[in-house]
Short mmCIF file of C-alpha atoms in Angstrom, two decimals:
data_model
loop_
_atom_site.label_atom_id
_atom_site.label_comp_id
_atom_site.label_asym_id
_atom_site.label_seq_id
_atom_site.Cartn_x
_atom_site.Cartn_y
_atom_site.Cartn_z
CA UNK A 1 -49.05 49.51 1.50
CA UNK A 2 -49.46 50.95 5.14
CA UNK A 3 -46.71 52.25 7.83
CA UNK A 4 -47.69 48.87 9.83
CA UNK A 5 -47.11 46.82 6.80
CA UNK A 6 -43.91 48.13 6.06
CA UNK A 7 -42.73 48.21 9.56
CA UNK A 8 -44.04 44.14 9.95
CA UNK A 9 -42.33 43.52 6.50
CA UNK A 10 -39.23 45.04 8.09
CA UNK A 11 -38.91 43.46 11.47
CA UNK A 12 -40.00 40.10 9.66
CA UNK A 13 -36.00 40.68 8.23
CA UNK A 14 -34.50 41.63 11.15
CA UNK A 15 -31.32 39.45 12.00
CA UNK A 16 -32.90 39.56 15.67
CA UNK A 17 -35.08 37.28 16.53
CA UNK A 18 -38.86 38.09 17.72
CA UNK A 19 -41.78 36.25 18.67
CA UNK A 20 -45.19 37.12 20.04
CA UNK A 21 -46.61 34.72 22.45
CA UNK A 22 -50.21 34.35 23.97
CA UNK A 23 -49.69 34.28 27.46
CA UNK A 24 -52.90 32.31 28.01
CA UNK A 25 -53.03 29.65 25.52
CA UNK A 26 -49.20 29.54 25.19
CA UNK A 27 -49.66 29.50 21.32
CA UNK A 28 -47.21 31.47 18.60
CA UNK A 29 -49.11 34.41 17.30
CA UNK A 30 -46.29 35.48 15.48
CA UNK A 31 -42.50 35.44 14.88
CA UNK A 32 -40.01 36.52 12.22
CA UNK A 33 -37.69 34.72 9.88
CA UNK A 34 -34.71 34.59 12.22
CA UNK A 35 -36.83 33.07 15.13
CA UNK A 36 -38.09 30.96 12.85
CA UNK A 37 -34.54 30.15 11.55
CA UNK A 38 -33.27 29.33 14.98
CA UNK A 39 -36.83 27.22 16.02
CA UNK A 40 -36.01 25.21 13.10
CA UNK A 41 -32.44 24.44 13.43
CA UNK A 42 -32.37 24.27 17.57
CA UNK A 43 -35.80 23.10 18.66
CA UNK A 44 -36.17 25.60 21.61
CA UNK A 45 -39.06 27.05 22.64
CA UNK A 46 -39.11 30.40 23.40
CA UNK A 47 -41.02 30.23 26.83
CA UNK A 48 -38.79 28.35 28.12
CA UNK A 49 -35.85 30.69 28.27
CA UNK A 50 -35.31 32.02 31.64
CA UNK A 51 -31.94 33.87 31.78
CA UNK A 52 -30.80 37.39 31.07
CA UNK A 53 -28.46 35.71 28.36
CA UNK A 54 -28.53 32.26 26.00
CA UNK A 55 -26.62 31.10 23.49
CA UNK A 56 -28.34 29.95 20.40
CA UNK A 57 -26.41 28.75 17.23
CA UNK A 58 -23.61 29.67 18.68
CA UNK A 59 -24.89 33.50 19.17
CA UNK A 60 -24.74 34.89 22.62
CA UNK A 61 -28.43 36.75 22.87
CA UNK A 62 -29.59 39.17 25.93
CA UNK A 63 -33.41 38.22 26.41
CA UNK A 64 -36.34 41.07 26.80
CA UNK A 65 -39.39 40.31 27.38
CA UNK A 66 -42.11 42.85 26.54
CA UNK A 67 -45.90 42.82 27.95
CA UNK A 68 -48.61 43.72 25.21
CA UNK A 69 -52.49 44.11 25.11
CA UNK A 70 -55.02 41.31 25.63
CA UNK A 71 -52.58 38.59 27.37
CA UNK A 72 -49.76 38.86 25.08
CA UNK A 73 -45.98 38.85 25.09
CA UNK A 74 -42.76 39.94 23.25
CA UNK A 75 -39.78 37.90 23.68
CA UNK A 76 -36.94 39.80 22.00
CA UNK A 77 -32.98 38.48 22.17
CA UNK A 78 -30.73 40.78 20.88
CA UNK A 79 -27.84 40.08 19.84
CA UNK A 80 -24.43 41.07 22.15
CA UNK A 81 -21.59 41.30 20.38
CA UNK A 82 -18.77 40.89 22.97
CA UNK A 83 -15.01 39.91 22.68
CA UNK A 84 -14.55 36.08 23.16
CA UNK A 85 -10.69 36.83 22.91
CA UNK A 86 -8.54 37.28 25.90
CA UNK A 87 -6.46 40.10 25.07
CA UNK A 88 -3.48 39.17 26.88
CA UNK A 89 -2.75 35.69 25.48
CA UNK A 90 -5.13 35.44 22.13
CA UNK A 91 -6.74 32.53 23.24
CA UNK A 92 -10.62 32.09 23.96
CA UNK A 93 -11.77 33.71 27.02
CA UNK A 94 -14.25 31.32 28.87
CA UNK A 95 -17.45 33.26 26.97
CA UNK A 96 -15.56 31.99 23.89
CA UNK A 97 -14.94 28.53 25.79
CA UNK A 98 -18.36 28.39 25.97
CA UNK A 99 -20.20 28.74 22.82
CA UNK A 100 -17.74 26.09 21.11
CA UNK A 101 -17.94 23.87 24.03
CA UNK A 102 -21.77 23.65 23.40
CA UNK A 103 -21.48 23.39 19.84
CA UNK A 104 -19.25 20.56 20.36
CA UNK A 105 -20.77 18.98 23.47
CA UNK A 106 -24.19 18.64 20.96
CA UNK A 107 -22.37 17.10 18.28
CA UNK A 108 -20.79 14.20 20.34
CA UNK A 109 -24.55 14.01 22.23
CA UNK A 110 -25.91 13.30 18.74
CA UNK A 111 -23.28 11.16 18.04
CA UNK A 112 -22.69 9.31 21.51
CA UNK A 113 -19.02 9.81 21.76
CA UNK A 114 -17.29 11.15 25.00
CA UNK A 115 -14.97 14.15 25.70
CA UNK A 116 -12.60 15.18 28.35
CA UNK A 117 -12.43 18.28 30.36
CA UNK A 118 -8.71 19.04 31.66
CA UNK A 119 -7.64 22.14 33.77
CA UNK A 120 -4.12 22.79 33.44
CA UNK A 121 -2.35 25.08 35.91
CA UNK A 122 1.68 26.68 35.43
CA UNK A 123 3.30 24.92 38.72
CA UNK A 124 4.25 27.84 40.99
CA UNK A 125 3.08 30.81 38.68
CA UNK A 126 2.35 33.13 41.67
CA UNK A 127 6.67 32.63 41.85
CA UNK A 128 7.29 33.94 38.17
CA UNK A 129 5.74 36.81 38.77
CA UNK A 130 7.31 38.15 42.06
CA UNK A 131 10.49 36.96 40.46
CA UNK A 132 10.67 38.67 37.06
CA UNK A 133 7.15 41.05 37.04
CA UNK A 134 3.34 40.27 35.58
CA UNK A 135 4.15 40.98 32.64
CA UNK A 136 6.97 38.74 31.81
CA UNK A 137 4.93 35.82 33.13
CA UNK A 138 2.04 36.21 31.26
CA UNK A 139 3.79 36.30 28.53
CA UNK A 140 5.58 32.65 29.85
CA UNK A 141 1.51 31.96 29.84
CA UNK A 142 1.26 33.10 26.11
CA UNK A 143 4.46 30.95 25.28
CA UNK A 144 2.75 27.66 27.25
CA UNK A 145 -0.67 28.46 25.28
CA UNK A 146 1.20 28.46 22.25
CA UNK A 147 2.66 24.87 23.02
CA UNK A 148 -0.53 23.52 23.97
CA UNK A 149 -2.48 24.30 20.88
CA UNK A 150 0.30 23.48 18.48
CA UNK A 151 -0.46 19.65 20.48
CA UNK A 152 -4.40 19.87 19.96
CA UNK A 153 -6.86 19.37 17.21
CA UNK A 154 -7.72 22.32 16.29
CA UNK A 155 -11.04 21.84 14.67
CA UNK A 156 -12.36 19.68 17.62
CA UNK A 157 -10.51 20.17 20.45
CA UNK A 158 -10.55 23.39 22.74
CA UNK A 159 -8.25 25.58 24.42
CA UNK A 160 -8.98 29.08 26.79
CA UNK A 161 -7.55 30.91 29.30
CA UNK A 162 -9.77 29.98 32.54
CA UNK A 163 -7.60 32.61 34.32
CA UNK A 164 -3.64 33.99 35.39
CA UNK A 165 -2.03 30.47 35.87
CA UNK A 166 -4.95 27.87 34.65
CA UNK A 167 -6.00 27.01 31.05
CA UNK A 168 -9.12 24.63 30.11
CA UNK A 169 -9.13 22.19 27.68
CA UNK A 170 -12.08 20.69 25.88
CA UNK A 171 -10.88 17.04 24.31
CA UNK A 172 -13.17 15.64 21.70
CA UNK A 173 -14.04 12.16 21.52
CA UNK A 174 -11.61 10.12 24.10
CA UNK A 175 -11.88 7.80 26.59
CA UNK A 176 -9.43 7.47 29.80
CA UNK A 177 -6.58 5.82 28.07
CA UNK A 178 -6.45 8.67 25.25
CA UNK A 179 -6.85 11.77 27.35
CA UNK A 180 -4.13 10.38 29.66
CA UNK A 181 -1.57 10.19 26.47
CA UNK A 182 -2.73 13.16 25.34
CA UNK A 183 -2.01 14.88 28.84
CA UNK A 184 1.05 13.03 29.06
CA UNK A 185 2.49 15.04 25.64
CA UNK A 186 1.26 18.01 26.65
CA UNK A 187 3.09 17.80 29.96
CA UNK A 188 6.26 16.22 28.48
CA UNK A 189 5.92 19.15 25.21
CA UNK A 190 5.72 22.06 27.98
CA UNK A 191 8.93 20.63 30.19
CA UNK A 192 11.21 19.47 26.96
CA UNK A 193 10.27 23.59 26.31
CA UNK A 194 10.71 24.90 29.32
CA UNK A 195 14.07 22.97 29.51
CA UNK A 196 15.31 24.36 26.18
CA UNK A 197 14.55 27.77 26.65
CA UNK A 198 13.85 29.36 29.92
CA UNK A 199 17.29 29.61 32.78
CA UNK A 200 14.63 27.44 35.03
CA UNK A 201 12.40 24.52 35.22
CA UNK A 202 8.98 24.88 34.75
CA UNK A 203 6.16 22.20 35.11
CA UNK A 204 2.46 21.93 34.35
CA UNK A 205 -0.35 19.76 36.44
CA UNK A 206 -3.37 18.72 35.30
CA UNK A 207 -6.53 17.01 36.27
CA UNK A 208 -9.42 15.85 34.14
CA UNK A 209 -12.47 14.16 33.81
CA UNK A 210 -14.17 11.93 31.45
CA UNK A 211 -17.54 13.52 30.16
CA UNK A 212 -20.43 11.56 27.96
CA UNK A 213 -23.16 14.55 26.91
CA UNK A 214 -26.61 14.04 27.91
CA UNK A 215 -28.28 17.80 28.09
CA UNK A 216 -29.69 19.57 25.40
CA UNK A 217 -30.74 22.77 26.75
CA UNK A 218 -28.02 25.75 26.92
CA UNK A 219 -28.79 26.82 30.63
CA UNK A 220 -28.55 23.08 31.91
CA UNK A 221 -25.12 22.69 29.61
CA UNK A 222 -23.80 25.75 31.45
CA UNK A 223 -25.10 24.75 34.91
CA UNK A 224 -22.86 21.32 33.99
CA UNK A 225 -19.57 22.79 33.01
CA UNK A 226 -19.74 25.14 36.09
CA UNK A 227 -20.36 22.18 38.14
CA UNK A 228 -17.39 20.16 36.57
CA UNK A 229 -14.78 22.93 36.73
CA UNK A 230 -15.79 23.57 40.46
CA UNK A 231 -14.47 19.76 40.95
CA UNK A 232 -11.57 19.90 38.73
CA UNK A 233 -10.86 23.24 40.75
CA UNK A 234 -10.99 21.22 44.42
CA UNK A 235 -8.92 18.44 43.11
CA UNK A 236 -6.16 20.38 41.47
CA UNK A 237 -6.07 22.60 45.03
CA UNK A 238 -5.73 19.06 47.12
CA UNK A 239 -3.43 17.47 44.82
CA UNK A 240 -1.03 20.54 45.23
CA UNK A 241 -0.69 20.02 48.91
CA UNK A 242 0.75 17.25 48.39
CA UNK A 243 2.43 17.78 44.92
CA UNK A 244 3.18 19.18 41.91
CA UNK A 245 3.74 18.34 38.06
CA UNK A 246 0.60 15.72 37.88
CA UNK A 247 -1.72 14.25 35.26
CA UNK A 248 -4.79 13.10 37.13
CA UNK A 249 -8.16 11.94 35.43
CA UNK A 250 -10.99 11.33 38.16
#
């Protein structure tokens, strides 16, 4: 056997995945098993990825491409192995948000059920912190996270830190009436809490909106969810001129 076979017979392993692609006829020359893998189980093709990153099979990828002799290409995505934990309250950071909201969001597609995307904000966090210190209130945060998942499904239902006072949820298969129930307890489990334990009151608000999947490709699913959280974002900010401690589903 020759260097080049062993080296093909070695990349052809690789857990990264690898094609070759002729730039003129737009024909597969070659790939390895995990391309092949991920062809198989996501139905992508190659060409058509565009960003720096993608998220395939729940893998977040960095994309190379690499030009070769006689018209052909490379397309390399190597893996990046980044925290998806925010370190200050253990939940999902939004990178982590992400990759299970897809997952999810294809599921229900397949199966034509709807989900619900909430944003939650503490009521007057910016207070808690010039009253006790940053640290003391994110730690408030961490006890609030730990209310709100104990009130979740945790195999279907999502919960991250979005940023200091906000958390996003992901809500599998509801409609209006559900989601507002489930906000409801959530709001009524974080007060009763509050109420219990801390020397003052403390309220969440929360707006949400009724989603039914339609995309399949991870750049257009992205594109989406930036697109709804930039309106749940403007509502929560015009609801709180006028109030606070809200459930609101648009």
């Amino acid at each position: 056997m020759q260097i080049h076979e062993y080296l093909e017979k070695i990349i052809n392993n690789l857990n990264i995945p690898i094609v070759i692609i002729n730039q003129k006829t737009k024909e597969y020359e070659w790939m390895n098993n995990k391309a092949l893998e991920i062809m198989q189980t996501t139905k992508i093709d190659f060409q058509e990825l565009k960003k720096t990153n993608v998220i395939l099979n729940s893998q977040l990828y960095q994309l190379k491409q690499i030009n070769l002799e006689k018209e052909k290409q490379a397309i390399i995505l190597e893996p990046i192995n980044e925290s998806f934990i925010d370190n200050e309250t253990e939940l999902l950071n939004f990178r982590g948000f992400f990759i299970k909201y897809e997952t999810l969001y294809s599921i229900l597609k397949r199966k034509k059920k709807e989900f619900a995307l909430a944003l939650i904000e503490i009521d007057e966090f910016e207070n808690l912190v010039n009253r006790f210190s940053y640290h003391q209130a994110v730690s408030i945060f961490f006890k609030i996270s730990e209310i709100l998942k104990s009130k979740i499904r945790q195999n279907i239902d999502i919960l991250s830190r979005f940023n200091i006072k906000c958390f996003l949820l992901f809500l599998s298969e509801v409609d209006m009436g559900k989601t507002h129930k489930i906000l409801n307890r959530l709001q009524k489990s974080v007060l009763e809490y509050c109420k219990r334990d801390f020397p003052f009151i403390l309220t969440i608000s929360v707006v949400s909106t009724i989603i039914q999947p339609s995309l399949q490709d991870s750049n257009q699913i992205m594109e989406e969810l930036n697109n709804l959280i930039q309106k749940l974002m403007y509502t929560m900010e015009y609801e709180k001129k006028l109030k606070q401690n809200f459930v609101i589903i648009t």
